[in-house]
PDB file of N, CA, C and O in Angstrom:
ATOM      1  N   UNK A   1       3.659 -89.030  36.138  1.00 49.00           N
ATOM      2  CA  UNK A   1       3.461 -87.859  35.219  1.00 49.00           C
ATOM      3  C   UNK A   1       2.114 -88.423  34.771  1.00 49.00           C
ATOM      4  O   UNK A   1       1.343 -89.892  34.452  1.00 49.00           O
ATOM      5  N   UNK A   2       1.144 -87.592  34.357  1.00 51.00           N
ATOM      6  CA  UNK A   2      -0.078 -88.063  33.686  1.00 51.00           C
ATOM      7  C   UNK A   2      -0.079 -88.012  32.208  1.00 51.00           C
ATOM      8  O   UNK A   2       0.925 -87.826  31.569  1.00 51.00           O
ATOM      9  N   UNK A   3      -1.649 -88.456  31.302  1.00 59.00           N
ATOM     10  CA  UNK A   3      -1.186 -88.854  30.043  1.00 59.00           C
ATOM     11  C   UNK A   3      -1.336 -87.290  29.729  1.00 59.00           C
ATOM     12  O   UNK A   3      -1.666 -86.630  30.096  1.00 59.00           O
ATOM     13  N   UNK A   4      -0.767 -87.479  28.154  1.00 62.00           N
ATOM     14  CA  UNK A   4      -0.520 -85.945  27.958  1.00 62.00           C
ATOM     15  C   UNK A   4      -1.792 -85.963  27.078  1.00 62.00           C
ATOM     16  O   UNK A   4      -2.747 -86.666  25.552  1.00 62.00           O
ATOM     17  N   UNK A   5      -2.644 -84.731  27.103  1.00 64.00           N
ATOM     18  CA  UNK A   5      -3.514 -84.402  26.389  1.00 64.00           C
ATOM     19  C   UNK A   5      -3.953 -83.850  24.992  1.00 64.00           C
ATOM     20  O   UNK A   5      -2.649 -83.501  24.512  1.00 64.00           O
ATOM     21  N   UNK A   6      -5.026 -84.020  24.224  1.00 65.00           N
ATOM     22  CA  UNK A   6      -4.125 -84.496  22.813  1.00 65.00           C
ATOM     23  C   UNK A   6      -5.030 -82.770  22.382  1.00 65.00           C
ATOM     24  O   UNK A   6      -5.614 -82.674  23.639  1.00 65.00           O
ATOM     25  N   UNK A   7      -4.850 -82.309  21.724  1.00 76.00           N
ATOM     26  CA  UNK A   7      -5.313 -80.900  21.217  1.00 76.00           C
ATOM     27  C   UNK A   7      -6.838 -81.166  20.429  1.00 76.00           C
ATOM     28  O   UNK A   7      -7.455 -80.402  20.285  1.00 76.00           O
ATOM     29  N   UNK A   8      -7.176 -82.370  20.183  1.00 82.00           N
ATOM     30  CA  UNK A   8      -8.046 -82.529  19.093  1.00 82.00           C
ATOM     31  C   UNK A   8      -9.269 -83.093  20.472  1.00 82.00           C
ATOM     32  O   UNK A   8      -8.899 -83.836  21.069  1.00 82.00           O
ATOM     33  N   UNK A   9     -10.397 -83.187  19.917  1.00 91.00           N
ATOM     34  CA  UNK A   9     -11.012 -83.882  20.662  1.00 91.00           C
ATOM     35  C   UNK A   9     -11.488 -84.996  20.157  1.00 91.00           C
ATOM     36  O   UNK A   9     -11.171 -85.036  18.985  1.00 91.00           O
ATOM     37  N   UNK A  10     -12.341 -85.688  20.544  1.00 91.00           N
ATOM     38  CA  UNK A  10     -12.345 -87.233  20.310  1.00 91.00           C
ATOM     39  C   UNK A  10     -13.234 -87.112  18.883  1.00 91.00           C
ATOM     40  O   UNK A  10     -13.516 -87.542  18.549  1.00 91.00           O
ATOM     41  N   UNK A  11     -13.909 -86.538  19.122  1.00 94.00           N
ATOM     42  CA  UNK A  11     -15.478 -86.311  17.934  1.00 94.00           C
ATOM     43  C   UNK A  11     -14.793 -85.794  16.761  1.00 94.00           C
ATOM     44  O   UNK A  11     -15.001 -86.661  15.497  1.00 94.00           O
ATOM     45  N   UNK A  12     -13.773 -84.728  17.194  1.00 94.00           N
ATOM     46  CA  UNK A  12     -12.628 -84.565  15.936  1.00 94.00           C
ATOM     47  C   UNK A  12     -12.433 -85.674  15.181  1.00 94.00           C
ATOM     48  O   UNK A  12     -11.923 -85.716  14.026  1.00 94.00           O
ATOM     49  N   UNK A  13     -11.055 -86.281  15.933  1.00 95.00           N
ATOM     50  CA  UNK A  13     -10.715 -87.216  16.032  1.00 95.00           C
ATOM     51  C   UNK A  13     -11.318 -88.536  14.974  1.00 95.00           C
ATOM     52  O   UNK A  13     -11.046 -88.955  13.843  1.00 95.00           O
ATOM     53  N   UNK A  14     -12.236 -88.690  15.292  1.00 96.00           N
ATOM     54  CA  UNK A  14     -13.519 -89.307  14.847  1.00 96.00           C
ATOM     55  C   UNK A  14     -13.426 -89.313  13.618  1.00 96.00           C
ATOM     56  O   UNK A  14     -13.652 -90.375  12.897  1.00 96.00           O
ATOM     57  N   UNK A  15     -14.098 -88.074  13.638  1.00 96.00           N
ATOM     58  CA  UNK A  15     -14.702 -87.350  12.652  1.00 96.00           C
ATOM     59  C   UNK A  15     -13.524 -87.801  10.834  1.00 96.00           C
ATOM     60  O   UNK A  15     -13.429 -87.992  10.232  1.00 96.00           O
ATOM     61  N   UNK A  16     -12.605 -87.254  11.268  1.00 97.00           N
ATOM     62  CA  UNK A  16     -11.339 -87.135  10.568  1.00 97.00           C
ATOM     63  C   UNK A  16     -11.200 -88.660  10.073  1.00 97.00           C
ATOM     64  O   UNK A  16     -10.685 -89.297   9.230  1.00 97.00           O
ATOM     65  N   UNK A  17     -10.963 -89.429  11.129  1.00 98.00           N
ATOM     66  CA  UNK A  17     -10.803 -91.318  11.217  1.00 98.00           C
ATOM     67  C   UNK A  17     -11.625 -91.638   9.794  1.00 98.00           C
ATOM     68  O   UNK A  17     -11.141 -92.502   8.833  1.00 98.00           O
ATOM     69  N   UNK A  18     -12.509 -91.186  10.323  1.00 98.00           N
ATOM     70  CA  UNK A  18     -13.838 -91.481   9.219  1.00 98.00           C
ATOM     71  C   UNK A  18     -14.063 -90.551   8.315  1.00 98.00           C
ATOM     72  O   UNK A  18     -13.682 -92.314   6.722  1.00 98.00           O
ATOM     73  N   UNK A  19     -14.009 -90.087   7.480  1.00 97.00           N
ATOM     74  CA  UNK A  19     -13.004 -89.586   6.472  1.00 97.00           C
ATOM     75  C   UNK A  19     -11.990 -89.805   5.666  1.00 97.00           C
ATOM     76  O   UNK A  19     -11.744 -90.145   4.388  1.00 97.00           O
ATOM     77  N   UNK A  20     -11.116 -90.495   6.480  1.00 97.00           N
ATOM     78  CA  UNK A  20      -9.415 -90.965   5.957  1.00 97.00           C
ATOM     79  C   UNK A  20      -9.636 -92.199   5.463  1.00 97.00           C
ATOM     80  O   UNK A  20      -8.819 -92.715   5.233  1.00 97.00           O
ATOM     81  N   UNK A  21     -11.355 -92.743   6.256  1.00 97.00           N
ATOM     82  CA  UNK A  21     -10.858 -94.315   5.773  1.00 97.00           C
ATOM     83  C   UNK A  21     -10.140 -95.237   6.781  1.00 97.00           C
ATOM     84  O   UNK A  21     -10.063 -96.336   6.438  1.00 97.00           O
ATOM     85  N   UNK A  22      -9.864 -94.685   7.687  1.00 97.00           N
ATOM     86  CA  UNK A  22      -9.418 -96.039   9.074  1.00 97.00           C
ATOM     87  C   UNK A  22      -9.922 -96.197  10.336  1.00 97.00           C
ATOM     88  O   UNK A  22      -9.457 -96.703  10.961  1.00 97.00           O
ATOM     89  N   UNK A  23     -11.339 -95.744  10.602  1.00 97.00           N
ATOM     90  CA  UNK A  23     -11.634 -95.562  11.987  1.00 97.00           C
ATOM     91  C   UNK A  23     -12.290 -96.986  11.927  1.00 97.00           C
ATOM     92  O   UNK A  23     -12.161 -97.537  13.136  1.00 97.00           O
ATOM     93  N   UNK A  24     -12.685 -98.098  11.084  1.00 97.00           N
ATOM     94  CA  UNK A  24     -12.773 -99.538  11.368  1.00 97.00           C
ATOM     95  C   UNK A  24     -11.626-100.247  12.158  1.00 97.00           C
ATOM     96  O   UNK A  24     -11.614-100.685  13.238  1.00 97.00           O
ATOM     97  N   UNK A  25     -10.115 -99.620  12.104  1.00 96.00           N
ATOM     98  CA  UNK A  25      -8.878 -99.730  12.739  1.00 96.00           C
ATOM     99  C   UNK A  25      -9.300 -98.962  14.686  1.00 96.00           C
ATOM    100  O   UNK A  25      -8.608 -99.723  15.033  1.00 96.00           O
ATOM    101  N   UNK A  26      -9.306 -97.929  14.139  1.00 97.00           N
ATOM    102  CA  UNK A  26      -9.780 -97.542  15.624  1.00 97.00           C
ATOM    103  C   UNK A  26     -10.751 -98.263  16.766  1.00 97.00           C
ATOM    104  O   UNK A  26     -10.672 -98.477  17.545  1.00 97.00           O
ATOM    105  N   UNK A  27     -12.063 -98.715  16.096  1.00 96.00           N
ATOM    106  CA  UNK A  27     -12.866 -99.637  16.766  1.00 96.00           C
ATOM    107  C   UNK A  27     -12.223-100.510  17.225  1.00 96.00           C
ATOM    108  O   UNK A  27     -12.539-101.338  18.494  1.00 96.00           O
ATOM    109  N   UNK A  28     -11.987-101.849  16.161  1.00 97.00           N
ATOM    110  CA  UNK A  28     -11.240-103.096  16.439  1.00 97.00           C
ATOM    111  C   UNK A  28     -10.284-103.027  17.763  1.00 97.00           C
ATOM    112  O   UNK A  28     -10.319-102.981  18.200  1.00 97.00           O
ATOM    113  N   UNK A  29      -8.859-101.301  16.993  1.00 96.00           N
ATOM    114  CA  UNK A  29      -7.901-101.978  18.063  1.00 96.00           C
ATOM    115  C   UNK A  29      -7.132-100.832  19.452  1.00 96.00           C
ATOM    116  O   UNK A  29      -6.601-100.486  19.461  1.00 96.00           O
ATOM    117  N   UNK A  30      -8.293 -99.415  19.073  1.00 96.00           N
ATOM    118  CA  UNK A  30      -7.722 -98.623  19.582  1.00 96.00           C
ATOM    119  C   UNK A  30      -7.108 -97.738  19.121  1.00 96.00           C
ATOM    120  O   UNK A  30      -6.647 -97.975  18.025  1.00 96.00           O
ATOM    121  N   UNK A  31      -6.899 -95.989  19.460  1.00 95.00           N
ATOM    122  CA  UNK A  31      -5.989 -95.404  18.811  1.00 95.00           C
ATOM    123  C   UNK A  31      -4.528 -95.888  18.764  1.00 95.00           C
ATOM    124  O   UNK A  31      -3.845 -95.111  17.581  1.00 95.00           O
ATOM    125  N   UNK A  32      -4.333 -96.457  19.718  1.00 95.00           N
ATOM    126  CA  UNK A  32      -2.988 -97.135  19.836  1.00 95.00           C
ATOM    127  C   UNK A  32      -2.519 -98.127  18.531  1.00 95.00           C
ATOM    128  O   UNK A  32      -1.731 -98.219  18.237  1.00 95.00           O
ATOM    129  N   UNK A  33      -3.419 -98.573  17.233  1.00 95.00           N
ATOM    130  CA  UNK A  33      -3.802 -99.212  16.557  1.00 95.00           C
ATOM    131  C   UNK A  33      -3.654 -98.939  14.796  1.00 95.00           C
ATOM    132  O   UNK A  33      -3.505 -99.745  14.019  1.00 95.00           O
ATOM    133  N   UNK A  34      -3.228 -97.704  14.884  1.00 96.00           N
ATOM    134  CA  UNK A  34      -3.258 -96.806  13.771  1.00 96.00           C
ATOM    135  C   UNK A  34      -1.276 -96.789  13.300  1.00 96.00           C
ATOM    136  O   UNK A  34      -1.161 -96.698  14.228  1.00 96.00           O
ATOM    137  N   UNK A  35      -1.652 -96.462  12.390  1.00 97.00           N
ATOM    138  CA  UNK A  35      -0.050 -96.444  11.486  1.00 97.00           C
ATOM    139  C   UNK A  35       0.188 -95.309  11.582  1.00 97.00           C
ATOM    140  O   UNK A  35      -0.505 -94.151  12.188  1.00 97.00           O
ATOM    141  N   UNK A  36       1.493 -94.902  12.124  1.00 97.00           N
ATOM    142  CA  UNK A  36       2.027 -93.079  12.151  1.00 97.00           C
ATOM    143  C   UNK A  36       1.460 -92.677  10.401  1.00 97.00           C
ATOM    144  O   UNK A  36       1.416 -91.636  11.017  1.00 97.00           O
ATOM    145  N   UNK A  37       1.779 -93.096   9.543  1.00 97.00           N
ATOM    146  CA  UNK A  37       1.370 -92.547   8.666  1.00 97.00           C
ATOM    147  C   UNK A  37      -0.171 -92.585   8.522  1.00 97.00           C
ATOM    148  O   UNK A  37      -0.906 -90.729   8.269  1.00 97.00           O
ATOM    149  N   UNK A  38      -1.094 -93.120   9.028  1.00 97.00           N
ATOM    150  CA  UNK A  38      -2.343 -92.688   9.518  1.00 97.00           C
ATOM    151  C   UNK A  38      -2.602 -91.609  10.131  1.00 97.00           C
ATOM    152  O   UNK A  38      -3.639 -90.172  10.292  1.00 97.00           O
ATOM    153  N   UNK A  39      -1.637 -91.204  11.099  1.00 96.00           N
ATOM    154  CA  UNK A  39      -1.348 -90.437  12.877  1.00 96.00           C
ATOM    155  C   UNK A  39      -1.270 -88.982  11.901  1.00 96.00           C
ATOM    156  O   UNK A  39      -1.465 -87.645  12.047  1.00 96.00           O
ATOM    157  N   UNK A  40      -0.425 -89.039  10.931  1.00 97.00           N
ATOM    158  CA  UNK A  40       0.429 -88.318  10.210  1.00 97.00           C
ATOM    159  C   UNK A  40      -0.689 -87.258   9.676  1.00 97.00           C
ATOM    160  O   UNK A  40      -1.482 -86.144   8.624  1.00 97.00           O
ATOM    161  N   UNK A  41      -1.403 -88.269   8.868  1.00 97.00           N
ATOM    162  CA  UNK A  41      -2.363 -87.746   7.609  1.00 97.00           C
ATOM    163  C   UNK A  41      -3.764 -86.925   8.788  1.00 97.00           C
ATOM    164  O   UNK A  41      -3.804 -85.786   8.206  1.00 97.00           O
ATOM    165  N   UNK A  42      -3.843 -87.773   9.730  1.00 96.00           N
ATOM    166  CA  UNK A  42      -5.012 -86.951  10.607  1.00 96.00           C
ATOM    167  C   UNK A  42      -4.080 -85.499  11.012  1.00 96.00           C
ATOM    168  O   UNK A  42      -5.374 -84.443  11.380  1.00 96.00           O
ATOM    169  N   UNK A  43      -3.087 -85.317  11.199  1.00 95.00           N
ATOM    170  CA  UNK A  43      -2.758 -84.202  12.124  1.00 95.00           C
ATOM    171  C   UNK A  43      -2.946 -83.168  10.571  1.00 95.00           C
ATOM    172  O   UNK A  43      -3.643 -82.124  10.220  1.00 95.00           O
ATOM    173  N   UNK A  44      -2.387 -83.259   9.655  1.00 97.00           N
ATOM    174  CA  UNK A  44      -2.703 -82.972   8.181  1.00 97.00           C
ATOM    175  C   UNK A  44      -4.130 -82.061   8.205  1.00 97.00           C
ATOM    176  O   UNK A  44      -4.203 -80.805   7.994  1.00 97.00           O
ATOM    177  N   UNK A  45      -4.586 -83.399   8.588  1.00 97.00           N
ATOM    178  CA  UNK A  45      -6.771 -83.111   7.888  1.00 97.00           C
ATOM    179  C   UNK A  45      -6.931 -81.985   8.788  1.00 97.00           C
ATOM    180  O   UNK A  45      -7.805 -80.881   8.825  1.00 97.00           O
ATOM    181  N   UNK A  46      -6.313 -82.130  10.002  1.00 95.00           N
ATOM    182  CA  UNK A  46      -7.079 -81.161  11.302  1.00 95.00           C
ATOM    183  C   UNK A  46      -6.210 -79.845  10.742  1.00 95.00           C
ATOM    184  O   UNK A  46      -7.405 -79.051  10.890  1.00 95.00           O
ATOM    185  N   UNK A  47      -4.895 -79.886  10.470  1.00 95.00           N
ATOM    186  CA  UNK A  47      -4.531 -78.199  10.247  1.00 95.00           C
ATOM    187  C   UNK A  47      -5.033 -77.628   9.005  1.00 95.00           C
ATOM    188  O   UNK A  47      -5.302 -76.707   8.974  1.00 95.00           O
ATOM    189  N   UNK A  48      -5.369 -78.276   7.973  1.00 96.00           N
ATOM    190  CA  UNK A  48      -6.536 -78.202   6.827  1.00 96.00           C
ATOM    191  C   UNK A  48      -7.785 -77.266   7.408  1.00 96.00           C
ATOM    192  O   UNK A  48      -8.483 -76.640   6.669  1.00 96.00           O
ATOM    193  N   UNK A  49      -7.786 -78.434   8.229  1.00 95.00           N
ATOM    194  CA  UNK A  49      -9.508 -77.740   8.215  1.00 95.00           C
ATOM    195  C   UNK A  49      -9.385 -76.194   9.404  1.00 95.00           C
ATOM    196  O   UNK A  49      -9.906 -75.710   9.094  1.00 95.00           O
ATOM    197  N   UNK A  50      -8.608 -76.687  10.467  1.00 94.00           N
ATOM    198  CA  UNK A  50      -8.097 -75.295  11.234  1.00 94.00           C
ATOM    199  C   UNK A  50      -8.205 -74.088  10.098  1.00 94.00           C
ATOM    200  O   UNK A  50      -8.535 -72.965  10.296  1.00 94.00           O
ATOM    201  N   UNK A  51      -7.583 -74.324   9.321  1.00 96.00           N
ATOM    202  CA  UNK A  51      -6.683 -73.143   7.837  1.00 96.00           C
ATOM    203  C   UNK A  51      -8.502 -72.630   7.011  1.00 96.00           C
ATOM    204  O   UNK A  51      -8.115 -71.412   7.669  1.00 96.00           O
ATOM    205  N   UNK A  52      -9.396 -73.757   6.975  1.00 95.00           N
ATOM    206  CA  UNK A  52     -10.121 -73.299   6.472  1.00 95.00           C
ATOM    207  C   UNK A  52     -11.455 -72.729   7.118  1.00 95.00           C
ATOM    208  O   UNK A  52     -12.158 -71.500   6.862  1.00 95.00           O
ATOM    209  N   UNK A  53     -11.381 -72.591   8.640  1.00 93.00           N
ATOM    210  CA  UNK A  53     -12.145 -71.958   9.672  1.00 93.00           C
ATOM    211  C   UNK A  53     -11.431 -70.377  10.042  1.00 93.00           C
ATOM    212  O   UNK A  53     -12.073 -69.712   9.971  1.00 93.00           O
ATOM    213  N   UNK A  54     -10.145 -70.807   9.266  1.00 94.00           N
ATOM    214  CA  UNK A  54      -9.901 -69.059   9.867  1.00 94.00           C
ATOM    215  C   UNK A  54     -10.511 -68.315   8.261  1.00 94.00           C
ATOM    216  O   UNK A  54     -10.265 -67.037   8.529  1.00 94.00           O
ATOM    217  N   UNK A  55     -10.100 -68.961   7.467  1.00 94.00           N
ATOM    218  CA  UNK A  55     -10.504 -68.473   6.133  1.00 94.00           C
ATOM    219  C   UNK A  55     -11.906 -67.978   6.421  1.00 94.00           C
ATOM    220  O   UNK A  55     -12.016 -66.439   5.702  1.00 94.00           O
ATOM    221  N   UNK A  56     -12.929 -68.811   6.339  1.00 93.00           N
ATOM    222  CA  UNK A  56     -13.905 -68.395   6.512  1.00 93.00           C
ATOM    223  C   UNK A  56     -14.354 -67.413   7.987  1.00 93.00           C
ATOM    224  O   UNK A  56     -15.425 -66.272   7.595  1.00 93.00           O
ATOM    225  N   UNK A  57     -13.635 -67.249   8.814  1.00 93.00           N
ATOM    226  CA  UNK A  57     -13.092 -66.320   9.767  1.00 93.00           C
ATOM    227  C   UNK A  57     -13.452 -64.907   9.609  1.00 93.00           C
ATOM    228  O   UNK A  57     -14.038 -63.847   9.435  1.00 93.00           O
ATOM    229  N   UNK A  58     -12.716 -64.818   8.901  1.00 92.00           N
ATOM    230  CA  UNK A  58     -11.863 -63.352   7.816  1.00 92.00           C
ATOM    231  C   UNK A  58     -12.663 -63.154   6.895  1.00 92.00           C
ATOM    232  O   UNK A  58     -12.658 -61.627   6.527  1.00 92.00           O
ATOM    233  N   UNK A  59     -13.875 -63.944   6.717  1.00 81.00           N
ATOM    234  CA  UNK A  59     -14.664 -63.423   5.192  1.00 81.00           C
ATOM    235  C   UNK A  59     -15.645 -62.696   5.679  1.00 81.00           C
ATOM    236  O   UNK A  59     -16.269 -63.184   6.692  1.00 81.00           O
TER     237      UNK A  59
END
């Protein structure tokens, strides 16, 4: 089976990781090096960003 494709672009993931303060871990250990909490926070932030975009597009 193939690799599961990510819903987020690499650039978006990097932007969020920088914003949340753990991009240094990603650079050192790759995405597999982040904690479950970091990953969960990334997802929450991505959802928040998407919701902000939806609000902007409705106005």
